XYZ file of C-alpha atoms in Angstrom:
306
model
C 36.341 20.586 -14.886
C 34.531 23.914 -14.813
C 32.470 25.245 -11.982
C 28.728 24.830 -11.458
C 28.608 28.261 -9.808
C 26.433 30.636 -11.848
C 27.274 33.806 -9.929
C 27.332 36.801 -12.246
C 25.267 35.033 -14.907
C 21.854 36.138 -16.136
C 19.211 33.683 -17.306
C 15.877 33.910 -19.091
C 13.396 31.151 -18.265
C 10.084 30.924 -20.115
C 6.942 29.488 -18.619
C 8.544 30.025 -15.221
C 5.434 30.910 -13.241
C 4.833 27.336 -12.118
C 5.867 23.718 -12.534
C 9.075 22.920 -14.341
C 9.852 26.502 -15.307
C 9.567 27.692 -11.719
C 11.795 24.852 -10.491
C 14.357 25.649 -13.189
C 14.364 29.372 -12.424
C 14.818 28.709 -8.712
C 17.599 26.171 -9.345
C 19.473 28.719 -11.442
C 19.026 31.333 -8.729
C 20.262 28.962 -6.022
C 23.385 28.431 -8.156
C 23.922 32.194 -8.265
C 22.191 33.424 -11.411
C 19.917 36.421 -11.757
C 16.757 35.562 -13.656
C 14.267 37.027 -16.093
C 11.031 35.192 -15.287
C 8.572 34.839 -18.141
C 4.967 33.718 -17.946
C 1.657 34.881 -19.299
C 0.237 35.999 -15.969
C 0.923 37.254 -12.477
C 2.463 33.966 -11.312
C 5.695 35.378 -12.729
C 5.669 38.034 -9.997
C 5.432 35.382 -7.295
C 8.477 33.566 -8.649
C 10.371 36.846 -8.920
C 9.719 37.380 -5.204
C 10.934 33.852 -4.424
C 14.163 34.463 -6.319
C 14.709 37.808 -4.647
C 14.232 36.111 -1.275
C 17.225 33.935 -2.217
C 19.329 37.067 -2.558
C 19.351 37.143 -6.343
C 17.964 39.755 -8.722
C 14.903 38.922 -10.787
C 12.406 40.655 -13.043
C 9.210 39.520 -14.721
C 8.571 39.828 -18.439
C 5.015 38.736 -19.092
C 3.619 37.599 -22.392
C 3.042 34.803 -24.866
C 6.334 33.295 -26.014
C 4.930 32.729 -29.497
C 4.976 36.502 -29.995
C 8.206 36.802 -31.982
C 8.915 40.273 -30.622
C 8.675 39.036 -27.027
C 11.879 37.072 -27.555
C 13.724 40.306 -28.271
C 11.968 42.002 -25.360
C 13.189 39.340 -22.928
C 16.757 39.590 -24.221
C 16.687 43.394 -24.003
C 15.297 43.247 -20.450
C 18.020 40.846 -19.351
C 20.765 43.082 -20.710
C 19.277 46.449 -19.725
C 18.021 45.578 -16.241
C 20.255 42.706 -15.112
C 23.421 43.485 -17.046
C 23.880 40.581 -19.468
C 22.408 37.460 -21.014
C 24.192 34.149 -20.499
C 21.548 31.440 -20.200
C 18.308 30.731 -22.030
C 15.886 28.069 -20.816
C 12.939 27.503 -23.138
C 10.265 25.747 -21.116
C 6.886 27.320 -21.897
C 4.342 25.005 -23.427
C 0.739 23.855 -23.560
C -1.054 20.630 -24.381
C -4.108 20.141 -26.570
C -4.271 16.363 -26.756
C -6.633 14.519 -29.063
C -6.658 11.786 -31.656
C -5.725 13.133 -35.066
C -9.243 12.643 -36.421
C -10.592 14.778 -33.559
C -7.928 17.463 -33.778
C -9.004 20.932 -34.831
C -6.806 23.328 -36.752
C -6.633 25.558 -33.690
C -5.513 22.656 -31.466
C -2.710 21.953 -33.931
C -1.712 25.581 -34.431
C -1.743 26.487 -30.739
C 0.628 23.692 -29.737
C 3.043 24.249 -32.619
C 2.898 28.007 -32.060
C 3.629 27.999 -28.328
C 6.167 25.162 -28.254
C 8.076 25.356 -31.526
C 7.653 29.000 -32.508
C 8.096 30.035 -28.887
C 11.418 28.199 -28.694
C 12.504 29.614 -32.046
C 11.607 33.211 -31.143
C 13.801 33.321 -28.037
C 16.610 31.279 -29.620
C 16.600 33.745 -32.515
C 16.690 36.841 -30.321
C 19.406 35.424 -28.073
C 21.463 34.343 -31.086
C 21.269 37.818 -32.603
C 22.511 39.278 -29.315
C 25.326 36.776 -28.765
C 26.566 36.948 -32.351
C 26.736 40.736 -32.184
C 28.502 40.553 -28.824
C 31.087 38.082 -30.114
C 31.725 40.169 -33.207
C 32.096 43.400 -31.260
C 34.608 41.969 -28.777
C 36.385 39.610 -31.139
C 35.945 36.813 -28.604
C 33.360 34.069 -28.253
C 30.748 34.434 -25.543
C 30.096 31.747 -22.944
C 26.397 31.052 -23.250
C 24.035 28.128 -22.903
C 20.599 27.324 -24.290
C 18.511 24.552 -22.767
C 15.437 23.624 -24.805
C 12.603 21.412 -23.649
C 11.692 18.410 -25.759
C 9.713 15.388 -24.563
C 9.724 11.626 -24.781
C 6.619 12.188 -26.904
C 8.909 12.849 -29.881
C 10.425 9.389 -29.369
C 7.160 7.501 -28.973
C 4.693 9.368 -31.196
C 1.708 8.850 -28.917
C -1.525 8.420 -30.884
C -3.277 11.235 -29.012
C -0.398 13.712 -29.212
C 0.343 14.254 -32.893
C 0.587 18.026 -32.408
C 2.694 17.797 -29.253
C 5.006 15.080 -30.621
C 5.539 17.035 -33.839
C 6.365 20.201 -31.909
C 8.829 18.409 -29.652
C 10.507 16.702 -32.603
C 10.895 20.117 -34.195
C 12.445 21.466 -31.003
C 15.109 18.744 -31.116
C 15.917 19.627 -34.733
C 15.988 23.325 -33.826
C 18.383 22.583 -30.974
C 20.777 20.692 -33.240
C 20.728 23.516 -35.765
C 21.386 26.166 -33.104
C 24.167 24.038 -31.597
C 25.952 23.810 -34.938
C 25.282 27.333 -36.127
C 26.128 29.170 -32.901
C 29.043 27.150 -31.530
C 31.531 29.374 -33.380
C 30.273 32.271 -31.244
C 30.626 30.377 -27.972
C 26.992 29.289 -27.611
C 25.977 25.770 -26.593
C 22.483 24.367 -27.156
C 21.109 21.169 -25.672
C 17.673 19.675 -25.206
C 16.116 17.806 -22.333
C 13.130 15.467 -22.365
C 11.945 15.877 -18.786
C 9.334 14.018 -16.837
C 7.877 15.742 -13.780
C 4.728 15.938 -11.733
C 3.258 19.370 -12.477
C -0.189 20.851 -12.995
C 0.109 20.224 -16.747
C 0.939 16.524 -16.257
C -1.397 15.830 -13.330
C -3.621 13.708 -15.597
C -0.663 11.604 -16.747
C 1.189 10.469 -13.633
C 0.001 8.485 -10.683
C 0.111 10.019 -7.224
C 3.466 9.741 -5.447
C 3.853 6.689 -3.247
C 6.849 7.903 -1.278
C 6.259 8.628 2.390
C 8.086 11.912 2.817
C 11.215 13.117 1.060
C 11.476 14.478 -2.469
C 8.917 13.055 -4.876
C 10.676 10.871 -7.474
C 9.025 13.028 -10.148
C 9.588 16.379 -8.453
C 10.362 19.149 -10.980
C 13.277 20.215 -8.759
C 15.147 17.147 -10.006
C 14.935 18.497 -13.563
C 15.932 21.966 -12.362
C 19.224 20.558 -11.112
C 20.056 19.223 -14.583
C 19.185 22.535 -16.210
C 21.435 24.389 -13.777
C 24.261 21.986 -14.591
C 23.846 22.358 -18.357
C 23.912 26.136 -17.945
C 27.239 26.034 -16.110
C 30.897 25.922 -17.162
C 31.049 22.352 -15.885
C 29.044 21.421 -19.005
C 31.197 23.501 -21.367
C 31.932 20.504 -23.619
C 28.284 19.475 -23.986
C 26.649 20.761 -27.164
C 23.967 19.426 -29.479
C 22.932 16.670 -27.076
C 19.552 15.348 -25.954
C 18.978 14.008 -22.452
C 16.012 12.223 -20.913
C 15.749 13.584 -17.367
C 13.597 12.502 -14.443
C 13.760 10.905 -11.025
C 17.250 9.845 -10.053
C 18.333 9.405 -13.682
C 19.797 11.295 -16.626
C 20.048 9.382 -19.915
C 22.034 10.625 -22.928
C 20.321 9.700 -26.192
C 22.296 8.438 -29.175
C 21.428 9.538 -32.715
C 19.390 7.191 -34.936
C 21.265 4.409 -36.712
C 20.737 2.752 -40.091
C 19.127 -0.624 -39.565
C 19.345 -1.927 -43.120
C 20.497 -0.615 -46.488
C 18.928 -1.710 -49.773
C 20.858 -1.115 -53.017
C 19.576 -1.441 -56.545
C 21.416 -3.912 -58.760
C 20.871 -1.672 -61.780
C 21.624 1.729 -60.261
C 17.972 2.832 -60.216
C 15.179 1.010 -58.428
C 12.044 -0.187 -60.116
C 8.980 -0.860 -58.005
C 9.351 -4.574 -58.735
C 12.949 -4.633 -57.481
C 11.914 -2.756 -54.354
C 9.198 -5.324 -53.790
C 11.737 -8.131 -54.180
C 14.333 -6.585 -51.865
C 12.417 -4.587 -49.259
C 9.169 -6.472 -48.765
C 10.761 -9.745 -47.567
C 12.667 -7.809 -44.908
C 9.386 -6.789 -43.295
C 7.691 -10.164 -43.429
C 6.644 -11.290 -39.942
C 8.026 -8.075 -38.471
C 6.120 -7.033 -35.295
C 3.885 -4.039 -35.966
C 5.384 -2.207 -32.985
C 8.908 -2.467 -34.389
C 9.086 0.843 -36.202
C 10.956 4.127 -35.835
C 9.406 4.848 -32.433
C 12.049 4.517 -29.705
C 9.943 2.479 -27.311
C 13.034 0.971 -25.717
C 13.553 4.297 -23.946
C 10.502 3.495 -21.833
C 12.568 0.759 -20.180
C 14.467 3.500 -18.370
C 11.472 4.026 -16.113
C 11.947 2.689 -12.624
C 9.597 5.138 -10.945
C 6.559 2.890 -10.993
C 4.717 5.302 -13.213
C 2.404 3.431 -15.501
C 2.053 5.907 -18.376
C 5.239 6.115 -20.494
C 4.112 8.837 -22.893
């Protein structure tokens, strides 16, 4: 088994000025990594100072992750100022919740732009760098990407069509990167985290624990990110984990529930009606593609599962 020590590694963490991103950046630093801290504002400087206080190097690269060029800027900063790029953690995101009939075009575009395009921009820039590095040395790199999905892509909450769509796209992006970049020594995995942060303050109930680490503390997710970035997780690629509390759950890919085959080699609408419609008679409305069974993982006492 490989080591979880990240000494000598350099990470880029987006949205790292607060919440999950901050916890992830600090966890990587505690494990030994130097960190490029991205956020849109001056909170990035505060986290840089926290990392430096741990004895690690850190720099801030401020800007909107949906700016395609910023992805390249972060990669260049990691290499030029910290010496390499080994770990990418895509965390930055926003929410613009609303029922679909109340959603504006801007609400849709902003969420897709920051989450999905933001993930793609940094994955692209890092992939360009790592591919060139592998080709120039003739050896694969040892690099890890951790992308941030959400249980929203499993449940399809009625007030989060933009967010759920973005997170579903991030999972598909992760699988594509995992398959396309593995030949160069790059692993890509996604996490669906649950944590009590400023962005989720309206979702989760207040902690009931008297002292100790909150069951939904973002530091718990940071530990998983640090692990996935390390050599100990060298065999893990193209996977999706639900992460929160005292639990990590590995998701399985979708399965085929039922196959319908035409007796003539080409369906007519009448034959479809004869074969498919009876299968759905008396089927509960909630029994659809949404993976609601994942909600049963929750033992935190949190009422909202989305």
